[in-house]
Amino acid sequence: MYWTGILVTAIVAVFPSWVNGQQSGWIENQVNATMCAWKGLRTSQLKDTAYMDGGFLFWTPGFADGGYGVPEQDGNPLGIIYTLNFSMPFNSSTNISSIFNTISKAPNGGAANNLAPNYYDGAMLANDSEFFLYGGLLRNTIVYSPPDGDEVLSYQASDSGLVKPGFRPGFLNDKLPDGVTRYITYGGAANAPSENKAWYFGGYRSPSGGPVYQPSLNNSLNPLNVSNTLITLDISQASPKWSNTTLPNGIPSRANPSVVWVPVGEQGILVVLGGVSYPYYSTSAQVSLNEPQSRKDSPGYMANVDIYDIASGKWYQQTTIGAPPQLAMGCAVVATAQDSSSYNIYYYGGFDGLNEDQDFNDDVWVLSLPSFMWMKISSGDPEHARAGHQCLTPYPDQMVTIGGFRSSKGGGLNCLDGGILQVFNLTEGKWLTSYDPNSWNMYGVPEMIHLMIGGDYAGGATVTTPSPTGWADVGLGSVFATTYPASKIATSYPYSSQGPGNGTRGSWNNNSKGGGTPSWVAPVLGVVLGLVFLTAIAVAIMLYRRRSLLLKKNGGSENPPYDRHHRIRKWLNGTNEKAQTVTTEDPPSRYDDMESRNETPLRSIGYTSPSPIPEMAQYEMPENQRPFELMGE
Ligand SMILES: *[C@@H]1O[C@H](CO)[C@@H](O)[C@H](O)[C@H]1NC(C)=O
Ligand SMILES: *[C@@H]1O[C@H](CO)[C@@H](O)[C@H](O)[C@H]1NC(C)=O
Ligand SMILES: *[C@@H]1O[C@H](CO)[C@@H](O)[C@H](O)[C@H]1NC(C)=O
Ligand SMILES: *[C@@H]1O[C@H](CO)[C@@H](O)[C@H](O)[C@H]1NC(C)=O
Ligand SMILES: *[C@@H]1O[C@H](CO)[C@@H](O)[C@H](O)[C@H]1NC(C)=O
Ligand SMILES: *[C@@H]1O[C@H](CO)[C@@H](O)[C@H](O)[C@H]1NC(C)=O
Ligand SMILES: *[C@@H]1O[C@H](CO)[C@@H](O)[C@H](O)[C@H]1NC(C)=O
Ligand SMILES: *[C@@H]1O[C@H](CO)[C@@H](O)[C@H](O)[C@H]1NC(C)=O
Ligand SMILES: *[C@@H]1O[C@H](CO)[C@@H](O)[C@H](O)[C@H]1NC(C)=O
Ligand SMILES: *[C@@H]1O[C@H](CO)[C@@H](O)[C@H](O)[C@H]1NC(C)=O
Ligand SMILES: *[C@@H]1O[C@H](CO)[C@@H](O)[C@H](O)[C@H]1NC(C)=O
């Protein structure tokens, strides 16, 4: 334990150079560094590029003797924002930090200090050419004074489309107007570039409503009180317009819900999913202030979704069926059927917000609108699960998840299984092992969903109202009856490839078993709905078994129709060979990929943190190698 302490200190002392990806300044005998986990970051996609800011980014040092050090995070003293250009192919053996680019929030790439300190959580509110860094938690330090409550940093990545000579990307310091503060965190953010608007729903504030910090011993500065607000950023005019409205009664604020913008109605709607009340992570003791109440409230945040119609400013709440359990800190994206007959919201990951040491969620759930039916389309493996990550959809059929952290089950900080980036095929409902800018397709409604709502991959849903409950409010029905002008939505795919990849565009298998007019849907609906829960369970088992089968068969008997599929099967194949050589009762996990690329997983080299790295340790690290004290201690 003593030695661990020394190691941690040593790593912290030299950390700034890692962040820069430089070789100098590493600790003795260190030969490389690998991104391990990234908790509470904020991201958004502007045109062809993902921007990633803030949070706690943990790195694992590799040493010349083949060993690995304890993963640590340094609080990003250089104010680095990472970017990922979706022209860049990657796969499970790619060194992810080598395909990220960086931009520095600090002047001349020096120390960021209080000009651009590192925020945990908060949001990146964006349109297609600029973003605003809003909310989130700083570490409380007396080394320097923090930015004011009305300060917000924005970044102009490109001009509005017309390439003006002389334009340079860069940061701007903006001021929030009276009545809006940055002292808020744990809210849910959504961007609608086609409307030039973005939102921050709910979240937590300090009891005073003033400064709020990463949880410390002084509760008066901890994010303990819910904020019953919806913050709106409107950048359709030359100068950004911020506004702050109070949520009506019956629309519950909470911590870390997911919010998505869905293209229905005149200006679209926001759909708020999940989140918890009284999360353990808002206190320094890391204990929920009211766990029983959280268990009572939180499942309802998934079962009854809150909907905001942007054009009218009205809130609605609609009951769903077959909802997942309470989950916070997951991520959500929307995929629209090609004929707009359904809008499928994918929710991945997260956990109950109460226990960091229990299994996290690795399932992918879909809430299909306007039927408001949930279906679990992918059953996961707790080892691969994550929370505090973000997801983006570079292509209509693909979701990329970025960052996150793992359950501390078993003790200590565990690196993400499979790595910082994961790719999910939204049409197929399956995880992919690679991303290739040349390999994509239009979105198809997954079979499991179109069997439930009618129609086929191309759309044609026949369940077009919430079933079986009907509309909670006729007003919401008419919002859904109004078509959003899809022509407003700009896309930036396909991306030119920066790599050697040569994928092939496939097409979905359109001979849906539920195709045509599924006349059985209406009469048997009741039965079907009753079976939803059973099905979900059956499917869970089936998928799990099928996954194992796939791994065993290696696709040997099946001739994959496309190169890309072939490649993926080869990956699975490789995984399997590895799995067979490992005598273990564990199901094959993505660790096997790591082993096959000589990156010994932490687990298998017997890495267990002598004692779990306490959350507080992260707040107590010296920042920029200067001494500091927590205020009030
Ligand atoms: C990954 O690439 C970065 C930047 O090129 C490098 O600093 C780092 O050591 C590499 N990590 C590994 C595990 O090779
Ligand atoms: C990183 O260092 C470890 C430990 O020396 C080594 O096993 C591993 O192969 C290295 N990874 C890369 C990508 O060089
Ligand atoms: C992303 O990569 C492509 C291809 O190299 C390039 O044309 C584009 O400018 C890059 N985007 C950004 C924001 O740098
Ligand atoms: C995986 O990506 C690396 C570059 O990141 C590339 O060298 C390698 O060929 C890729 N592997 C496969 C199987 O595509
Ligand atoms: C994003 O907002 C800014 C600020 O209003 C505006 O100048 C720019 O044109 C917008 N970008 C796009 C792609 O519409
Ligand atoms: C929203 O407005 C209320 C009332 O003016 C104010 O007390 C609160 O601080 C504001 N919230 C945020 C997050 O700006
Ligand atoms: C925050 O919550 C505490 C305890 O419930 C309450 O006493 C206090 O008034 C709240 N603060 C605000 C600004 O509402
Ligand atoms: C990509 O692969 C296809 C099929 O294997 C081949 O016909 C084509 O020439 C390849 N394209 C490039 C740019 O390598
Ligand atoms: C996703 O799955 C669909 C259906 O199997 C396929 O057509 C499409 O090419 C896949 N996309 C990728 C990127 O693998
Ligand atoms: C799928 O089938 C429907 C009719 O059943 C047709 O309208 C649609 O164009 C087909 N889509 C594709 C991609 O083949
Ligand atoms: C907690 O912080 C508040 C606000 O900075 C301060 O007024 C108070 O004295 C602190 N409490 C303790 C016990 O240090």
mmCIF file of N, CA and C in Angstrom, residues 29 31 62-68 600 605:
data_model
loop_
_atom_site.group_PDB
_atom_site.id
_atom_site.type_symbol
_atom_site.label_atom_id
_atom_site.label_comp_id
_atom_site.label_asym_id
_atom_site.label_seq_id
_atom_site.Cartn_x
_atom_site.Cartn_y
_atom_site.Cartn_z
ATOM 1 N N ASN A 29 11.393 3.943 -16.664
ATOM 2 C CA ASN A 29 11.083 2.656 -17.289
ATOM 3 C C ASN A 29 9.713 2.598 -17.945
ATOM 4 N N VAL A 31 7.240 2.831 -20.895
ATOM 5 C CA VAL A 31 7.420 2.795 -22.337
ATOM 6 C C VAL A 31 6.187 3.247 -23.104
ATOM 7 N N GLY A 62 2.604 1.705 -19.131
ATOM 8 C CA GLY A 62 3.253 0.422 -19.388
ATOM 9 C C GLY A 62 4.748 0.578 -19.158
ATOM 10 N N PHE A 63 5.354 -0.395 -18.515
ATOM 11 C CA PHE A 63 6.786 -0.299 -18.180
ATOM 12 C C PHE A 63 7.624 -1.242 -19.034
ATOM 13 N N ALA A 64 8.903 -0.935 -19.100
ATOM 14 C CA ALA A 64 9.820 -1.714 -19.943
ATOM 15 C C ALA A 64 9.861 -3.187 -19.545
ATOM 16 N N ASP A 65 9.638 -3.486 -18.278
ATOM 17 C CA ASP A 65 9.697 -4.881 -17.839
ATOM 18 C C ASP A 65 8.406 -5.627 -18.160
ATOM 19 N N GLY A 66 7.518 -4.977 -18.905
ATOM 20 C CA GLY A 66 6.291 -5.653 -19.297
ATOM 21 C C GLY A 66 5.150 -5.460 -18.318
ATOM 22 N N GLY A 67 5.426 -4.799 -17.228
ATOM 23 C CA GLY A 67 4.369 -4.595 -16.235
ATOM 24 C C GLY A 67 3.583 -3.322 -16.492
ATOM 25 N N TYR A 68 2.515 -3.193 -15.754
ATOM 26 C CA TYR A 68 1.683 -2.005 -15.859
ATOM 27 C C TYR A 68 1.545 -1.329 -14.505
ATOM 28 N N THR A 600 -1.733 -7.202 -21.983
ATOM 29 C CA THR A 600 -2.233 -8.033 -20.911
ATOM 30 C C THR A 600 -3.253 -7.256 -20.094
ATOM 31 N N ILE A 605 -2.952 -9.908 -14.908
ATOM 32 C CA ILE A 605 -1.631 -9.826 -14.303
ATOM 33 C C ILE A 605 -1.777 -9.627 -12.802
#
